[in-house]
Tab-separated table of C-alpha atoms in Angstrom:
chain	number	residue	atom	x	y	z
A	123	UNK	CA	0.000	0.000	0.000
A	124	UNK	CA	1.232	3.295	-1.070
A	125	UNK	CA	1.756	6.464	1.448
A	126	UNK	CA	-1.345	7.971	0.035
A	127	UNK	CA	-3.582	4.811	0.392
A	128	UNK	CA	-2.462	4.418	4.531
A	129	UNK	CA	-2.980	7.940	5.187
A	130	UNK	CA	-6.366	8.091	3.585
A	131	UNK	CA	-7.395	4.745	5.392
A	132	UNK	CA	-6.131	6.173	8.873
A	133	UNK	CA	-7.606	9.356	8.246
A	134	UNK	CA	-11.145	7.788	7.412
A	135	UNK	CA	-10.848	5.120	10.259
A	136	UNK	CA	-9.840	8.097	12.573
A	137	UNK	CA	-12.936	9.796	12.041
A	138	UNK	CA	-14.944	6.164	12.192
A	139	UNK	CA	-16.167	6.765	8.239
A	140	UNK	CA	-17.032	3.813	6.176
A	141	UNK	CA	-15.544	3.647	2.426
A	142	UNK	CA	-19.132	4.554	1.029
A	143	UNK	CA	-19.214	7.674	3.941
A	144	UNK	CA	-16.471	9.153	2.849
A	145	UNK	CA	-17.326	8.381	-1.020
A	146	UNK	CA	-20.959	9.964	-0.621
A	147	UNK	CA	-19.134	13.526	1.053
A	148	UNK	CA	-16.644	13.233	-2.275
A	149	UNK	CA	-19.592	12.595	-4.718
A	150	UNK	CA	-17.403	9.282	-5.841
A	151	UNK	CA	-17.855	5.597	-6.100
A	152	UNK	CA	-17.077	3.279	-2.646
A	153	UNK	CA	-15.053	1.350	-5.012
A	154	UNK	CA	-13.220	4.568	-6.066
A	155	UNK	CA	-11.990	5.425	-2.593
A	156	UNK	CA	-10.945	1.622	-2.020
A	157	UNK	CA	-8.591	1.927	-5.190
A	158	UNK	CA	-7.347	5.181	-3.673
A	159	UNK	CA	-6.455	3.035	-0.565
A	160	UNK	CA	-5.812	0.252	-2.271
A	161	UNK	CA	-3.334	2.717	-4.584
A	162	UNK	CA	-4.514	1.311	-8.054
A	163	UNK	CA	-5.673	4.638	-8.569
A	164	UNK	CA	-4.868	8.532	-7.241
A	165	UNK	CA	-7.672	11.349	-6.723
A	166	UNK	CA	-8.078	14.593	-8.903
A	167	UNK	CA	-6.321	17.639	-7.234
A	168	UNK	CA	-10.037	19.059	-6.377
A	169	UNK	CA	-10.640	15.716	-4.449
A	170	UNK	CA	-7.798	15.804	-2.759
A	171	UNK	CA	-7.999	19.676	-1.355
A	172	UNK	CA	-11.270	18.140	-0.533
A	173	UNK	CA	-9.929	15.753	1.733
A	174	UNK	CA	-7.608	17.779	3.366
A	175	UNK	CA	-10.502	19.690	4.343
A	176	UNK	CA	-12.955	16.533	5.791
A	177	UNK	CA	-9.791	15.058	7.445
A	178	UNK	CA	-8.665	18.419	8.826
A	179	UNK	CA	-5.132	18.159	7.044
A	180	UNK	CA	-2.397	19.490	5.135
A	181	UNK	CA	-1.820	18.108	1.394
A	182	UNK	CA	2.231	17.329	2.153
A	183	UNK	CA	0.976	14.934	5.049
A	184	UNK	CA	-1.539	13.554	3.364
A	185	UNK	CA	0.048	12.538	0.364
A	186	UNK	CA	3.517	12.125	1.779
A	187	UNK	CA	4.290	12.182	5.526
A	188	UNK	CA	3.491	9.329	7.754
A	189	UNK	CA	0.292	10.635	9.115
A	190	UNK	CA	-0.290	8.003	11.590
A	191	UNK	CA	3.283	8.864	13.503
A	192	UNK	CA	2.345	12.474	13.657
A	193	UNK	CA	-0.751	12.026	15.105
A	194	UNK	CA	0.964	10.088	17.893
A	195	UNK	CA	3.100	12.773	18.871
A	196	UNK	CA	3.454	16.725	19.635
A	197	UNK	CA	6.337	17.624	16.683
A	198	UNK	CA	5.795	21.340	16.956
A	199	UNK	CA	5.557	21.860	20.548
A	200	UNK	CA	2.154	22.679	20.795
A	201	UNK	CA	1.011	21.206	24.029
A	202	UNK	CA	4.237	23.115	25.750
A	203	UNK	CA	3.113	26.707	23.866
A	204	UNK	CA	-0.301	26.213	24.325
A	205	UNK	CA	0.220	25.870	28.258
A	206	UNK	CA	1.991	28.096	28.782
A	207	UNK	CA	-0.241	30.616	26.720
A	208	UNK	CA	-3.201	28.721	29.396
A	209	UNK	CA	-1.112	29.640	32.356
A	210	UNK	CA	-0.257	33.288	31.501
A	211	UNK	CA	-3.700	34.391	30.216
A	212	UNK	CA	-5.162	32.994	34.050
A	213	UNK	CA	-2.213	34.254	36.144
A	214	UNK	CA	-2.683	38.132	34.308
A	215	UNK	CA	-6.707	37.770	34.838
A	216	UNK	CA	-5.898	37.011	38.469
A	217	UNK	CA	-3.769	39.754	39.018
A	218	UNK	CA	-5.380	42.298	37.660
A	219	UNK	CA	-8.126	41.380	39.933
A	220	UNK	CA	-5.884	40.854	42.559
A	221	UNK	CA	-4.752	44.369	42.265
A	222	UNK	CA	-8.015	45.880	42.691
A	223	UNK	CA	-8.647	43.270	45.987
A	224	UNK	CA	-6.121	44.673	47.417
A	225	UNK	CA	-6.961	47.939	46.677
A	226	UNK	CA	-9.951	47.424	48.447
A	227	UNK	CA	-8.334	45.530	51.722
A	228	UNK	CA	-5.758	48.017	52.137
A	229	UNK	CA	-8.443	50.677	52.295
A	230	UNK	CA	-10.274	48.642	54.682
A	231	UNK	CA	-7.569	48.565	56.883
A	232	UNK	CA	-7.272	52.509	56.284
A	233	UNK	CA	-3.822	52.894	54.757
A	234	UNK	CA	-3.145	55.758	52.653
A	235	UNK	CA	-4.765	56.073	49.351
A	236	UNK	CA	-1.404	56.501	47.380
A	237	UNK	CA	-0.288	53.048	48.631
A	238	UNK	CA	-3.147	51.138	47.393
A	239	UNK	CA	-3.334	53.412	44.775
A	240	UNK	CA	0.316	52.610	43.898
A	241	UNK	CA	-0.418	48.725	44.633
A	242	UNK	CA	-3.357	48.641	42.206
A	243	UNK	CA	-1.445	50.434	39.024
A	244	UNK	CA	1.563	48.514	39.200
A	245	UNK	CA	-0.257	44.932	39.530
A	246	UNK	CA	-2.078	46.269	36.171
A	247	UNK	CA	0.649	47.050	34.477
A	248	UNK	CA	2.298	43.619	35.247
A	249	UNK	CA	-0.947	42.064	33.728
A	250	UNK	CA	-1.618	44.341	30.749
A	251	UNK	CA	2.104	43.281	29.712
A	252	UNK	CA	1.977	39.857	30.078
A	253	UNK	CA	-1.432	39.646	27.788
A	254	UNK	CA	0.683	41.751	25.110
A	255	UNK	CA	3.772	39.573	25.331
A	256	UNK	CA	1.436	35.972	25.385
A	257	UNK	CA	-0.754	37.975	22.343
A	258	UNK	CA	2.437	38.240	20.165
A	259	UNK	CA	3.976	35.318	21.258
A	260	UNK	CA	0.527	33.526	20.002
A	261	UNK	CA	1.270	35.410	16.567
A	262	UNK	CA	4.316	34.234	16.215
A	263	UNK	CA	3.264	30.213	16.686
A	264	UNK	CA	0.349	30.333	14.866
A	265	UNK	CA	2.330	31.973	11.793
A	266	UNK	CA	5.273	29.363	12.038
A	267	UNK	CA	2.596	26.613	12.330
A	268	UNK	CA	-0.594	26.813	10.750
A	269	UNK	CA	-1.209	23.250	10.951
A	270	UNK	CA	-0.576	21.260	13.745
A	271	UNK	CA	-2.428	17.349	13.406
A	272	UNK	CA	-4.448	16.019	16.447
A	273	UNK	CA	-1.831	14.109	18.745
A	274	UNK	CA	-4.190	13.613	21.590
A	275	UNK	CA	-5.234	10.247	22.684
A	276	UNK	CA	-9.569	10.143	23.419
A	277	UNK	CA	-8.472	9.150	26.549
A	278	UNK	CA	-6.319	12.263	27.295
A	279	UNK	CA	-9.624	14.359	26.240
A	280	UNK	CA	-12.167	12.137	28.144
A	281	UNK	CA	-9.676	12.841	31.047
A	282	UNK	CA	-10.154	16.486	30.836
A	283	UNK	CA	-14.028	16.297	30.044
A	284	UNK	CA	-14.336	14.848	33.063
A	285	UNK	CA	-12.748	17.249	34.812
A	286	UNK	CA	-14.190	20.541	33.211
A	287	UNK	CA	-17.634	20.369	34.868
A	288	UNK	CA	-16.267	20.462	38.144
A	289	UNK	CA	-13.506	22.558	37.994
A	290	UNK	CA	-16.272	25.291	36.598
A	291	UNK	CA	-18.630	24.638	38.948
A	292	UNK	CA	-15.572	25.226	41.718
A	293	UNK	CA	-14.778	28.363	40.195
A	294	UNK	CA	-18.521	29.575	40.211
A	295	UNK	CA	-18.778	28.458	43.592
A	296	UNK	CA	-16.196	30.887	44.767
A	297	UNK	CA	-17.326	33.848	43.040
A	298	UNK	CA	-20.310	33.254	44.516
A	299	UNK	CA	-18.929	32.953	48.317
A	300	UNK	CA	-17.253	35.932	47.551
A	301	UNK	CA	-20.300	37.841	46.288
A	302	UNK	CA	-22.547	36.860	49.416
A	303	UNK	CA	-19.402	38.245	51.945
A	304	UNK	CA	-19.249	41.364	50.153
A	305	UNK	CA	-22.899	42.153	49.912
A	306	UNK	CA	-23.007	41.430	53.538
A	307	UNK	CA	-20.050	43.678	54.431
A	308	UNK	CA	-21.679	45.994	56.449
A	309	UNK	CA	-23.134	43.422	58.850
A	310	UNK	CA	-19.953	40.843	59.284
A	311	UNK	CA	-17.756	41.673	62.204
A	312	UNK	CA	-14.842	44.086	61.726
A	313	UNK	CA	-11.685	44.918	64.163
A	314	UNK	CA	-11.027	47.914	65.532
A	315	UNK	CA	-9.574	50.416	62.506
A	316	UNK	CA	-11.229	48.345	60.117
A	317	UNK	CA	-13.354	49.441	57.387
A	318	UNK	CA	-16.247	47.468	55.483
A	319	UNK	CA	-13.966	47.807	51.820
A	320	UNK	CA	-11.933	44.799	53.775
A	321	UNK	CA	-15.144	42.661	52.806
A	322	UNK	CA	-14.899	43.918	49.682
A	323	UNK	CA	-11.308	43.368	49.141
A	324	UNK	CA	-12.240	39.471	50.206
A	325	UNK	CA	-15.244	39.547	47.268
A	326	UNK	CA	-12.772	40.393	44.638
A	327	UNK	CA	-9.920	37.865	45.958
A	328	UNK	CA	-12.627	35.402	45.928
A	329	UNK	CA	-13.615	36.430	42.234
A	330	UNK	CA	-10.184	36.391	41.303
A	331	UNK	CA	-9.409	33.045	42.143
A	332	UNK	CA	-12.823	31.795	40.634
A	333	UNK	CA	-12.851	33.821	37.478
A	334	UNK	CA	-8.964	32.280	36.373
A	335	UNK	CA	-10.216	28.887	37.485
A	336	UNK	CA	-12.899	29.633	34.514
A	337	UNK	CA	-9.980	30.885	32.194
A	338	UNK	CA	-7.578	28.231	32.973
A	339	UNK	CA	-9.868	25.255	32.375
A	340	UNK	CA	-11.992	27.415	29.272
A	341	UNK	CA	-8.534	27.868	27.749
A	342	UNK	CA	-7.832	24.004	28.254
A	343	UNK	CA	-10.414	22.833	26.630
A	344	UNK	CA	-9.498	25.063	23.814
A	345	UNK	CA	-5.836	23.353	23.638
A	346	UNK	CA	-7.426	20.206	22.699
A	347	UNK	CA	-9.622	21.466	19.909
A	348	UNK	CA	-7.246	21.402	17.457
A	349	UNK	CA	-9.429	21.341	14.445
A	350	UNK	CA	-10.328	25.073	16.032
A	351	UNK	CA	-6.501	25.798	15.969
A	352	UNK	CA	-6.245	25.092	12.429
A	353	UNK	CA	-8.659	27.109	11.095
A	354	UNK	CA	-7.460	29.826	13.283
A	355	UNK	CA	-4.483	29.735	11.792
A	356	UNK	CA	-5.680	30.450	8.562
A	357	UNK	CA	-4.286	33.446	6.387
A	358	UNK	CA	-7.967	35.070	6.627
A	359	UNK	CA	-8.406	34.061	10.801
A	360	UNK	CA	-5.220	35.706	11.293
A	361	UNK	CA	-5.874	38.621	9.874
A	362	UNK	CA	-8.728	39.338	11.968
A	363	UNK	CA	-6.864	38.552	14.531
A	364	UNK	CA	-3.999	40.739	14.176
A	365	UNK	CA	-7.029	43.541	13.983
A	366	UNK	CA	-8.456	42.428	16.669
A	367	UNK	CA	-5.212	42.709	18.947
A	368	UNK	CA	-4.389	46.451	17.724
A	369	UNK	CA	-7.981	47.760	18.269
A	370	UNK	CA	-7.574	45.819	22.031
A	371	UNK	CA	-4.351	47.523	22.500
A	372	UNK	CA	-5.675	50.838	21.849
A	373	UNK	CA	-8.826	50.056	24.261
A	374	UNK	CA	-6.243	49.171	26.986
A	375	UNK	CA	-3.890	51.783	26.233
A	376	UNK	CA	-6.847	54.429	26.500
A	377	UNK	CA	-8.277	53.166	29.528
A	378	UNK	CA	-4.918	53.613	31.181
A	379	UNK	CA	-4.739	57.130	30.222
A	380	UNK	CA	-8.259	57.342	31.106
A	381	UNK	CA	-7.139	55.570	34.670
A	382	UNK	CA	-4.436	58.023	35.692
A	383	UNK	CA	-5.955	61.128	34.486
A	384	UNK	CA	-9.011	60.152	36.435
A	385	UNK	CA	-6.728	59.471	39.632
A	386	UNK	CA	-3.550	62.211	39.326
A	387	UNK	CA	-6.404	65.193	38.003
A	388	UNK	CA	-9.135	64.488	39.897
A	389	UNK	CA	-8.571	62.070	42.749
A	390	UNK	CA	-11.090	59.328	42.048
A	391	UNK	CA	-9.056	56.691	42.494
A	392	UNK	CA	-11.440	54.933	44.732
A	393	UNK	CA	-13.637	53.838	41.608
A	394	UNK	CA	-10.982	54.468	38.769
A	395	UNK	CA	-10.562	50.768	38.576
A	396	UNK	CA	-13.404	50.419	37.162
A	397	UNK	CA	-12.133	51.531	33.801
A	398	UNK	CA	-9.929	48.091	33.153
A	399	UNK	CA	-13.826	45.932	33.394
A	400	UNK	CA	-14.813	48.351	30.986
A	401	UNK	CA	-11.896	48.277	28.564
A	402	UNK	CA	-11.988	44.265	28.895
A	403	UNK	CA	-15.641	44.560	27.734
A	404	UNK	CA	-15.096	46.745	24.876
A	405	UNK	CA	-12.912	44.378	23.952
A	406	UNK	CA	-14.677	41.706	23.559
A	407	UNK	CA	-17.427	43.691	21.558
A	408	UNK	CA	-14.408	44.773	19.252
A	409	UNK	CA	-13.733	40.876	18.654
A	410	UNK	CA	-17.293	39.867	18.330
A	411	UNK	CA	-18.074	42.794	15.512
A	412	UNK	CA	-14.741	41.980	13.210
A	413	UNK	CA	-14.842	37.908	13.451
A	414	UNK	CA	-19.348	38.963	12.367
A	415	UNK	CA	-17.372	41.369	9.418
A	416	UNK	CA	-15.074	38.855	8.457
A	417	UNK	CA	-17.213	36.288	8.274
């Protein structure tokens, strides 16, 4: 059997397709696609871009590589990138929320505005960085490696299914703690020089930890959808992407200007904050309206 032939057979068996399956998407005969496998006989070019398409692969694998090695293992160090890209996007979520908790406790514990103040700005900045470093980084993968093949075992993703649910639910389950303590601020017991922000500073630590739980696991279950990945990656995907990132960076970059004119002109850096929520939002109406133009 030729290279072709074993690629096309794992491929279909892969996706559990019968010969006549996969002949009825191609508009062939079942006994065309067996002489394909059988390699008595080769596809048109147009059949074969469409098979790269049901199978989710590139025509130089198909046709040439050993398709049933790559799918066995991670060649372009995807699971390694990916993680990382997991673990950075949760920790600068967290901080950022961190930042404003403690914000929040240090005023309930009545330290001076500028510290918290201080505390608050730099933890942003830390965050706002790391998205922009993991956001290029990203770029930079995805453009070196448009393709990657799915090397994950169904038992590797049934592991992680089974975990999702409950690491979600955990994560909801905190935000929620946190929510009921800092509704009932005013009427939990405080020490003496204590203020009822402390509660509030304990809301959004709560939140913080819950909402990267959410991230983390949300951004795991996107590492194993690779079929996602590869479209992605696509010339067209990446484009909106790219547009996507500068209009973000601008939102960012503006409500950090908006930030410290708000709290070095006119001292409101007790609700300041609240321009990073904002920005975050706007951003995600930015990416909803050019992935809607695009497509």
């Amino acid at each position: 059997m030729n290279v072709f032939g074993e690629n096309l057979q794992f491929y279909r068996k892969q996706k559990s397709m019968t010969q006549e399956q996969l002949a009825e998407q191609l508009e062939v005969s079942r006994q065309t696609v067996s002489k394909w496998e059988a390699g008595a006989s080769y596809p048109e070019m147009e059949k074969i871009l469409q098979l790269c398409s049901v199978f989710s692969c590139d025509m130089d694998t198909l046709l040439r590589k050993d398709a049933a090695a790559l799918e066995t293992a991670d060649s372009q160090g995807y699971a390694q990138h990916m993680e990382k890209r997991r673990r950075g996007i949760a920790f600068g979520v967290a901080f950022l929320m961190l930042g404003a908790a403690a914000t929040q406790i240090l005023e309930g514990f009545q330290k001076p505005e500028q510290i918290s103040n201080m505390v608050f700005l730099s933890m942003a900045v830390v965050s706002v960085l790391a998205f922009v470093v993991l956001g290029l980084e990203h770029s930079v993968y995805q453009k070196n490696h448009p393709f990657i093949p799915d090397f994950y075992t169904d038992k590797e993703k049934a592991e992680f299914e089974e975990k999702f649910p409950r690491r979600i639910a955990a994560g909801i389950g905190l935000i929620l703690i946190g929510l009921l303590i800092g509704m009932n601020g005013e009427d939990l017991p405080l020490r003496e020089g204590m203020q009822e922000e402390f509660y509030y500073g304990v809301f959004l630590l709560l939140a913080a930890i819950g909402v990267s739980i959410i991230v983390y696991m949300g951004l795991g279950k996107e590492k194993y959808e690779i079929d996602a990945y590869n479209k992605e990656s696509s010339p067209s995907k990446r484009e909106v992407n790219k547009a996507v990132s500068v209009w973000c960076g601008c939102i960012m970059l503006l409500a950090t200007i908006l930030f410290l004119v708000a709290g070095l002109v006119f001292e409101l850096w007790r609700i300041c904050w609240v321009v990073y929520p904002v920005g975050g939002l706007l951003c995600g109406i930015a990416a909803l309206v050019l992935n809607a133009k695009k497509g």
